[in-house]
Short mmCIF file of C-alpha atoms and ligand atoms in Angstrom, two decimals:
data_model
loop_
_atom_site.label_atom_id
_atom_site.label_comp_id
_atom_site.label_asym_id
_atom_site.label_seq_id
_atom_site.Cartn_x
_atom_site.Cartn_y
_atom_site.Cartn_z
CA UNK B 1148 77.84 -104.28 14.59
CA UNK B 1149 74.94 -102.82 12.86
CA UNK B 1150 75.86 -99.02 11.52
CA UNK B 1151 73.33 -98.26 9.58
CA UNK B 1152 72.00 -95.62 12.10
CA UNK B 1153 75.56 -93.66 12.45
CA UNK B 1154 76.17 -94.04 8.44
CA UNK B 1155 72.97 -92.38 7.89
CA UNK B 1156 73.96 -89.66 10.28
CA UNK B 1157 76.56 -89.00 8.23
CA UNK B 1158 74.39 -88.79 5.37
CA UNK B 1159 75.92 -92.06 3.90
CA UNK B 1160 74.14 -94.58 2.02
CA UNK B 1161 72.36 -97.37 4.21
CA UNK B 1162 70.93 -100.57 2.88
CA UNK B 1163 67.89 -99.89 4.71
CA UNK B 1164 66.51 -96.72 6.23
CA UNK B 1165 67.65 -97.22 10.61
CA UNK B 1166 64.65 -97.18 12.99
CA UNK B 1167 64.61 -96.36 16.81
CA UNK B 1168 61.93 -94.97 18.77
CA UNK B 1169 62.41 -91.94 20.79
CA UNK B 1170 61.65 -93.34 24.97
CA UNK B 1171 61.64 -96.89 23.17
CA UNK B 1172 62.05 -98.24 27.05
CA UNK B 1173 59.37 -97.75 28.21
CA UNK B 1174 55.48 -98.28 30.39
CA UNK B 1175 54.47 -100.01 27.22
CA UNK B 1176 56.13 -102.68 27.44
CA UNK B 1177 55.84 -105.09 30.02
CA UNK B 1178 58.77 -107.01 30.69
CA UNK B 1179 59.36 -102.82 31.85
CA UNK B 1180 56.29 -102.54 34.27
CA UNK B 1181 57.21 -105.59 35.51
CA UNK B 1182 60.80 -103.93 36.51
CA UNK B 1183 59.02 -100.40 37.87
CA UNK B 1184 56.75 -103.09 40.52
CA UNK B 1185 59.05 -103.51 42.85
CA UNK B 1186 61.96 -100.58 41.80
CA UNK B 1187 61.01 -96.64 41.37
CA UNK B 1188 62.16 -94.75 38.32
CA UNK B 1189 65.58 -92.81 40.09
CA UNK B 1190 66.41 -96.60 41.52
CA UNK B 1191 66.29 -98.04 38.22
CA UNK B 1192 68.46 -95.30 36.84
CA UNK B 1193 70.68 -95.54 39.34
CA UNK B 1194 71.62 -99.34 39.06
CA UNK B 1195 73.66 -99.80 36.16
CA UNK B 1196 72.32 -103.33 36.03
CA UNK B 1197 68.85 -102.53 35.68
CA UNK B 1198 69.76 -99.63 33.28
CA UNK B 1199 71.36 -102.75 30.68
CA UNK B 1200 68.20 -104.49 31.13
CA UNK B 1201 66.04 -102.10 30.72
CA UNK B 1202 68.19 -100.43 27.69
CA UNK B 1203 68.72 -103.74 25.44
CA UNK B 1204 64.45 -104.43 26.36
CA UNK B 1205 63.14 -103.17 22.61
CA UNK B 1206 65.98 -103.63 20.73
CA UNK B 1207 63.85 -107.13 20.02
CA UNK B 1208 61.72 -105.28 17.86
CA UNK B 1209 64.86 -104.82 15.45
CA UNK B 1210 66.10 -101.36 16.38
CA UNK B 1211 69.02 -99.53 15.31
CA UNK B 1212 70.26 -98.19 18.25
CA UNK B 1213 69.99 -98.25 21.81
CA UNK B 1214 69.25 -95.42 24.03
CA UNK B 1215 70.58 -95.04 27.36
CA UNK B 1216 68.08 -95.27 29.97
CA UNK B 1217 68.27 -92.81 32.14
CA UNK B 1218 65.99 -88.99 32.51
CA UNK B 1219 67.28 -85.75 31.31
CA UNK B 1220 67.03 -84.37 34.88
CA UNK B 1221 68.76 -86.66 37.00
CA UNK B 1222 71.52 -84.01 36.31
CA UNK B 1223 69.46 -81.35 38.94
CA UNK B 1224 69.67 -83.38 42.21
CA UNK B 1225 73.66 -83.26 41.64
CA UNK B 1226 73.02 -79.48 41.34
CA UNK B 1227 71.04 -79.27 44.79
CA UNK B 1228 67.93 -79.13 43.11
CA UNK B 1229 66.36 -82.83 43.65
CA UNK B 1230 62.53 -84.32 42.89
CA UNK B 1231 61.00 -86.73 41.83
CA UNK B 1232 58.71 -88.27 39.33
CA UNK B 1233 55.74 -88.40 41.21
CA UNK B 1234 53.39 -90.39 39.66
CA UNK B 1235 50.83 -89.70 37.31
CA UNK B 1236 52.21 -86.81 37.63
CA UNK B 1237 55.56 -86.45 36.11
CA UNK B 1238 58.79 -84.76 37.80
CA UNK B 1239 57.84 -82.74 40.99
CA UNK B 1240 61.22 -80.27 41.37
CA UNK B 1241 61.03 -79.98 45.70
CA UNK B 1242 61.67 -76.34 45.37
CA UNK B 1243 61.64 -74.42 42.11
CA UNK B 1244 63.51 -71.61 41.38
CA UNK B 1245 62.21 -68.26 42.27
CA UNK B 1246 64.93 -65.43 42.60
CA UNK B 1247 68.20 -64.61 42.08
CA UNK B 1248 69.25 -66.79 45.02
CA UNK B 1249 68.09 -69.95 43.96
CA UNK B 1250 69.92 -69.75 40.37
CA UNK B 1251 73.11 -68.57 42.46
CA UNK B 1252 72.72 -71.85 45.06
CA UNK B 1253 72.77 -74.38 41.72
CA UNK B 1254 76.63 -75.78 42.17
CA UNK B 1255 78.28 -77.86 39.50
CA UNK B 1256 79.41 -81.44 40.45
CA UNK B 1257 81.64 -83.89 39.19
CA UNK B 1258 80.33 -86.00 36.79
CA UNK B 1259 82.10 -89.72 38.45
CA UNK B 1260 79.83 -88.63 41.41
CA UNK B 1261 76.86 -87.52 41.34
CA UNK B 1262 75.94 -89.73 37.94
CA UNK B 1263 78.65 -92.35 38.05
CA UNK B 1264 76.15 -94.64 37.93
CA UNK B 1265 75.63 -93.88 34.39
CA UNK B 1266 79.20 -93.72 33.15
CA UNK B 1267 78.72 -97.57 35.02
CA UNK B 1268 75.26 -98.41 33.04
CA UNK B 1269 77.76 -96.78 28.95
CA UNK B 1270 80.03 -99.05 29.69
CA UNK B 1271 78.28 -102.51 30.84
CA UNK B 1272 75.87 -101.22 28.10
CA UNK B 1273 78.99 -100.83 25.55
CA UNK B 1274 80.15 -104.82 26.52
CA UNK B 1275 77.19 -106.12 24.96
CA UNK B 1276 75.52 -103.95 22.22
CA UNK B 1277 75.52 -104.77 18.37
CA UNK B 1278 74.05 -101.61 17.64
CA UNK B 1279 75.22 -97.85 18.38
CA UNK B 1280 74.07 -96.45 21.95
CA UNK B 1281 72.89 -92.75 22.28
CA UNK B 1282 73.85 -91.10 25.00
CA UNK B 1283 71.81 -87.39 25.21
CA UNK B 1284 71.51 -84.82 28.35
CA UNK B 1285 68.33 -82.14 28.13
CA UNK B 1286 68.94 -77.87 26.98
CA UNK B 1287 69.07 -75.54 28.80
CA UNK B 1288 66.14 -73.65 28.30
CA UNK B 1289 63.84 -77.09 28.58
CA UNK B 1290 66.04 -78.04 32.34
CA UNK B 1291 65.84 -74.25 33.55
CA UNK B 1292 61.64 -74.82 32.73
CA UNK B 1293 61.70 -77.66 34.96
CA UNK B 1294 63.16 -75.74 37.66
CA UNK B 1295 61.25 -72.73 37.34
CA UNK B 1296 58.22 -74.15 36.51
CA UNK B 1297 59.35 -77.18 39.78
CA UNK B 1298 57.27 -80.41 36.90
CA UNK B 1299 54.80 -80.07 33.87
CA UNK B 1300 53.58 -76.55 32.49
CA UNK B 1301 51.69 -74.90 30.13
CA UNK B 1302 52.05 -71.90 29.33
CA UNK B 1303 55.93 -71.50 30.59
CA UNK B 1304 54.39 -67.81 32.68
CA UNK B 1305 56.68 -68.83 35.38
CA UNK B 1306 59.71 -69.01 33.04
CA UNK B 1307 59.49 -66.90 31.08
CA UNK B 1308 58.52 -64.01 33.56
CA UNK B 1309 62.05 -64.51 34.92
CA UNK B 1310 63.52 -64.52 30.77
CA UNK B 1311 62.32 -61.67 30.11
CA UNK B 1312 61.98 -59.73 33.68
CA UNK B 1313 65.95 -60.91 34.86
CA UNK B 1314 67.57 -61.47 31.79
CA UNK B 1315 70.96 -61.35 34.00
CA UNK B 1316 69.77 -64.36 36.59
CA UNK B 1317 68.59 -66.12 33.25
CA UNK B 1318 71.45 -65.55 31.78
CA UNK B 1319 73.48 -67.08 34.67
CA UNK B 1320 71.00 -69.98 35.29
CA UNK B 1321 70.99 -71.41 31.52
CA UNK B 1322 75.34 -70.52 31.56
CA UNK B 1323 74.78 -73.28 34.99
CA UNK B 1324 73.16 -75.78 33.51
CA UNK B 1325 75.21 -75.24 30.10
CA UNK B 1326 78.28 -75.82 31.85
CA UNK B 1327 76.57 -79.26 33.67
CA UNK B 1328 75.04 -80.33 30.56
CA UNK B 1329 78.72 -80.45 28.17
CA UNK B 1330 80.67 -81.98 31.09
CA UNK B 1331 77.94 -84.44 31.04
CA UNK B 1332 78.08 -85.06 27.51
CA UNK B 1333 81.85 -84.91 27.32
CA UNK B 1334 82.12 -87.80 29.66
CA UNK B 1335 79.25 -90.00 28.17
CA UNK B 1336 81.50 -89.93 24.72
CA UNK B 1337 84.00 -91.13 27.46
CA UNK B 1338 82.73 -93.50 28.68
CA UNK B 1339 81.87 -95.34 24.74
CA UNK B 1340 78.28 -93.70 23.57
CA UNK B 1341 78.41 -93.56 19.66
CA UNK B 1342 76.27 -90.16 19.66
CA UNK B 1343 74.62 -87.91 21.50
CA UNK B 1344 70.91 -86.80 21.79
CA UNK B 1345 70.55 -82.97 22.87
CA UNK B 1346 66.48 -82.77 23.93
CA UNK B 1347 64.75 -79.54 23.96
CA UNK B 1348 61.69 -80.59 24.33
CA UNK B 1349 60.09 -77.17 25.52
CA UNK B 1350 61.86 -74.83 23.17
CA UNK B 1351 59.15 -74.69 20.87
CA UNK B 1352 57.73 -71.96 22.99
CA UNK B 1353 59.46 -68.94 22.01
CA UNK B 1354 59.27 -67.06 19.08
CA UNK B 1355 62.80 -67.52 16.51
CA UNK B 1356 63.10 -63.45 18.40
CA UNK B 1357 63.47 -65.08 22.38
CA UNK B 1358 64.97 -67.88 20.98
CA UNK B 1359 68.38 -66.27 19.04
CA UNK B 1360 68.22 -63.77 22.59
CA UNK B 1361 67.93 -66.13 25.03
CA UNK B 1362 69.28 -70.01 23.99
CA UNK B 1363 70.88 -69.86 20.99
CA UNK B 1364 74.19 -68.70 22.79
CA UNK B 1365 73.55 -71.80 25.42
CA UNK B 1366 72.78 -74.12 22.86
CA UNK B 1367 75.81 -72.95 20.51
CA UNK B 1368 78.05 -73.33 22.78
CA UNK B 1369 77.08 -77.14 23.82
CA UNK B 1370 76.68 -78.12 20.47
CA UNK B 1371 79.62 -76.68 18.64
CA UNK B 1372 81.73 -78.17 21.11
CA UNK B 1373 80.16 -81.80 21.71
CA UNK B 1374 80.48 -82.08 17.48
CA UNK B 1375 84.28 -81.50 18.34
CA UNK B 1376 84.74 -84.96 19.43
CA UNK B 1377 83.60 -86.61 16.23
CA UNK B 1378 79.88 -88.47 17.47
CA UNK B 1379 77.09 -87.29 15.80
CA UNK B 1380 75.17 -84.97 17.87
CA UNK B 1381 71.45 -84.76 16.94
CA UNK B 1382 69.41 -81.83 17.71
CA UNK B 1383 65.37 -82.17 18.89
CA UNK B 1384 63.11 -80.12 19.62
CA UNK B 1385 58.79 -80.16 19.54
CA UNK B 1386 56.41 -77.65 17.60
CA UNK B 1387 60.34 -75.70 16.75
CA UNK B 1388 59.44 -75.93 12.84
CA UNK B 1389 59.50 -71.87 12.98
CA UNK B 1390 62.42 -72.40 14.52
CA UNK B 1391 64.25 -74.82 12.33
CA UNK B 1392 67.27 -72.59 11.12
CA UNK B 1393 67.56 -70.49 14.26
CA UNK B 1394 68.86 -74.11 15.53
CA UNK B 1395 69.92 -75.64 12.52
CA UNK B 1396 72.53 -72.91 13.57
CA UNK B 1397 73.11 -73.54 17.01
CA UNK B 1398 74.41 -77.00 16.08
CA UNK B 1399 73.66 -80.59 15.59
CA UNK B 1400 75.11 -83.20 12.50
CA UNK B 1401 71.12 -84.06 12.90
CA UNK B 1402 67.80 -82.44 13.55
CA UNK B 1403 64.84 -84.63 14.89
CA UNK B 1404 61.80 -83.15 13.46
CA UNK B 1405 58.19 -83.86 15.61
CA UNK B 1406 55.03 -85.25 13.97
CA UNK B 1407 53.55 -81.29 12.85
CA UNK B 1408 56.85 -80.92 10.58
CA UNK B 1409 56.05 -81.55 7.28
CA UNK B 1410 59.43 -83.89 7.14
CA UNK B 1411 60.57 -82.51 3.39
CA UNK B 1412 59.72 -78.53 4.60
CA UNK B 1413 61.61 -79.54 7.69
CA UNK B 1414 65.09 -80.69 6.08
CA UNK B 1415 64.63 -78.20 3.33
CA UNK B 1416 65.71 -75.57 5.76
CA UNK B 1417 67.89 -77.42 8.70
CA UNK B 1418 69.29 -77.44 4.63
CA UNK B 1419 71.15 -80.68 2.86
CA UNK B 1420 74.53 -80.52 4.32
CA UNK B 1421 72.32 -82.11 7.85
CA UNK B 1422 70.69 -85.22 8.34
CA UNK B 1423 67.02 -86.01 9.21
CA UNK B 1424 65.98 -87.62 12.14
CA UNK B 1425 62.03 -88.63 13.00
CA UNK B 1426 58.64 -88.29 12.50
CA UNK B 1427 55.93 -90.00 12.59
CA UNK B 1428 53.68 -89.00 15.53
CA UNK B 1429 54.02 -91.23 18.24
CA UNK B 1430 49.75 -91.26 18.77
CA UNK B 1431 48.93 -93.48 14.94
CA UNK B 1432 50.81 -96.35 16.92
CA UNK B 1433 48.01 -96.57 18.31
CA UNK B 1434 45.72 -96.95 15.66
CA UNK B 1435 45.20 -100.49 13.30
CA UNK B 1436 48.64 -102.07 12.17
CA UNK B 1437 47.64 -101.12 8.17
CA UNK B 1438 47.26 -97.96 9.47
CA UNK B 1439 50.12 -97.02 10.87
CA UNK B 1440 52.36 -98.60 8.70
CA UNK B 1441 50.56 -96.22 5.30
CA UNK B 1442 51.53 -93.03 8.01
CA UNK B 1443 55.32 -95.15 8.17
CA UNK B 1444 55.37 -95.61 4.24
CA UNK B 1445 54.55 -91.66 4.05
CA UNK B 1446 57.20 -90.88 6.63
CA UNK B 1447 59.86 -92.90 4.09
CA UNK B 1448 57.90 -91.68 0.80
CA UNK B 1449 58.43 -87.80 2.07
CA UNK B 1450 62.13 -88.67 3.17
CA UNK B 1451 62.50 -89.78 -0.90
CA UNK B 1452 65.85 -92.58 0.05
CA UNK B 1453 67.91 -89.51 0.14
CA UNK B 1454 70.61 -90.70 2.52
CA UNK B 1455 70.25 -88.49 6.35
CA UNK B 1456 66.96 -90.10 7.07
CA UNK B 1457 66.42 -91.55 10.88
CA UNK B 1458 63.16 -93.02 11.03
CA UNK B 1459 62.23 -92.25 14.45
CA UNK B 1460 58.62 -91.19 16.15
CA UNK B 1461 58.11 -87.00 15.82
CA UNK B 1462 58.49 -87.53 19.88
CA UNK B 1463 58.28 -90.36 22.77
CA UNK B 1464 56.92 -93.13 22.62
CA UNK B 1465 53.36 -93.81 24.78
CA UNK B 1466 52.33 -95.57 27.47
CA UNK B 1467 49.69 -97.34 25.61
CA UNK B 1468 51.45 -98.13 22.26
CA UNK B 1469 51.09 -102.54 21.81
CA UNK B 1470 53.92 -103.66 21.48
CA UNK B 1471 53.00 -105.05 18.12
CA UNK B 1472 52.56 -102.40 16.58
CA UNK B 1473 56.01 -101.24 17.44
CA UNK B 1474 57.28 -104.42 16.24
CA UNK B 1475 55.47 -104.37 13.19
CA UNK B 1476 56.17 -100.65 12.75
CA UNK B 1477 60.63 -101.03 12.57
CA UNK B 1478 59.64 -104.36 10.21
CA UNK B 1479 58.41 -102.40 7.61
CA UNK B 1480 60.55 -99.09 7.79
CA UNK B 1481 63.00 -102.06 7.16
CA UNK B 1482 61.33 -103.66 4.73
CA UNK B 1483 60.16 -100.85 2.28
CA UNK B 1484 63.65 -99.08 2.56
CA UNK B 1485 65.07 -101.36 1.27
CA UNK B 1486 66.47 -104.40 3.75
CA UNK B 1487 65.69 -108.09 2.31
O1 LIG Z 1461 64.23 -92.51 24.55
C1 LIG Z 1461 64.42 -93.46 25.82
O2 LIG Z 1461 64.42 -94.92 25.90
C2 LIG Z 1461 65.70 -93.33 27.03
C3 LIG Z 1461 65.00 -92.98 28.19
C4 LIG Z 1461 64.90 -91.27 28.90
C5 LIG Z 1461 63.51 -91.36 29.05
N1 LIG Z 1461 63.39 -89.82 28.93
C6 LIG Z 1461 63.22 -92.03 30.52
C7 LIG Z 1461 61.54 -91.83 31.29
C8 LIG Z 1461 64.77 -89.86 27.95
C9 LIG Z 1461 65.22 -89.79 26.73
C10 LIG Z 1461 63.31 -89.02 28.54
C11 LIG Z 1461 63.54 -87.73 28.15
C12 LIG Z 1461 63.34 -86.71 29.06
N2 LIG Z 1461 62.58 -86.98 30.11
C13 LIG Z 1461 62.52 -85.78 28.11
C14 LIG Z 1461 63.06 -85.23 26.71
C15 LIG Z 1461 62.14 -86.34 25.69
C16 LIG Z 1461 60.96 -85.53 25.69
O3 LIG Z 1461 59.66 -86.54 25.96
O4 LIG Z 1461 60.66 -84.68 25.44
C17 LIG Z 1461 61.36 -85.23 29.52
C18 LIG Z 1461 61.04 -83.46 29.12
C19 LIG Z 1461 62.23 -85.93 30.79
C20 LIG Z 1461 61.45 -85.09 31.47
C21 LIG Z 1461 60.57 -86.53 31.97
N3 LIG Z 1461 60.65 -87.60 32.52
C22 LIG Z 1461 59.35 -86.62 31.97
C23 LIG Z 1461 57.79 -85.50 31.96
C24 LIG Z 1461 58.09 -87.88 32.19
C25 LIG Z 1461 57.69 -88.43 33.09
C26 LIG Z 1461 55.91 -88.33 31.87
C27 LIG Z 1461 55.39 -89.63 32.24
O5 LIG Z 1461 55.71 -90.77 30.19
O6 LIG Z 1461 55.39 -89.96 33.20
C28 LIG Z 1461 59.63 -88.38 32.64
C29 LIG Z 1461 60.13 -90.19 33.22
C30 LIG Z 1461 60.17 -91.13 33.04
N4 LIG Z 1461 61.38 -90.45 31.65
C31 LIG Z 1461 59.67 -91.95 31.68
C32 LIG Z 1461 60.84 -92.99 31.29
C33 LIG Z 1461 61.23 -94.01 30.18
C34 LIG Z 1461 58.35 -92.77 32.58
C35 LIG Z 1461 59.08 -93.50 34.45
C36 LIG Z 1461 57.79 -94.50 34.54
O7 LIG Z 1461 57.22 -94.01 35.01
O8 LIG Z 1461 58.58 -95.67 34.85
#
């Protein structure tokens, strides 16, 4: 088993810098688009054999970890908030949350019943993989923002209105989401994932004070519980330079940095006792290969070959990315950081 990703999570010496990319399985790959021509996104997620196939697709580029093909929104449907991925619009929640009564209607469920297909896919994957498997979940703020806004949002106005005007309802919602997320992550570890990532993609929308007041207790509760399982936990947010100290307090073996955060500054805020994942700008992969490699070299230089760096993008890969550039960058990172 190639364990350089897990070694880097634990800040142990590695033969070269491990690489994987968020959204590494997706529309930029013709093999993925071919499957999606016949099946919807949700059909793919709910069919373990297809999840197996799609999760394995990007490994041909030399990635040092696989990430389970799924979506952070999947737990919402069995809680009583069904949704779909609308063409070109992203996720659409059919009945967004507006009131205390709506929050009270959200319910707990058995993971094996509501998300058993993910656990089955993990078991299939573990039989095939020669690299570690990353499981994941969305963090409560990011999930709550989809539930309340009904989809993507610019200002997160509805979410913040509920948060500020009815903190009690907000806390009930965050607690319900945290409970499900925690159970789901535990079940993924039971099924065999080697590491987990908590995606708090939109938490950078909050000031540090508001993060500490309205979000941190919930995230801390999830992360500190999962860390007891002994698997590395990656804690990721976008636009979160101003939150890094607080996110570090919340937990995570590894902190994920987006590309706006200078890696050295970010690592300093996070502290030398944690590993770092990131942080190439995903749009750099649309540039000519030589330029993409130059930017990758800068990321490696900023990390300074310190143990505990996992090379990744600062956010998910874009559908218009040329697969050849992905392969070239993975190879470049391995070669320049010493793999032969
Ligand atoms: O990283 C991986 O390869 C694993 C798979 C994965 C997906 N979504 C597949 C997906 C992961 C880890 C996610 C996480 C996710 N989903 C996040 C957190 C990470 C981030 O990007 O900030 C968020 C916010 C979501 C919600 C979501 N799902 C959105 C906003 C969208 C539409 C965006 C888009 O690009 O159209 C999705 C759909 C989705 N999830 C796709 C994939 C591959 C595109 C599906 C398709 O049409 O084929």
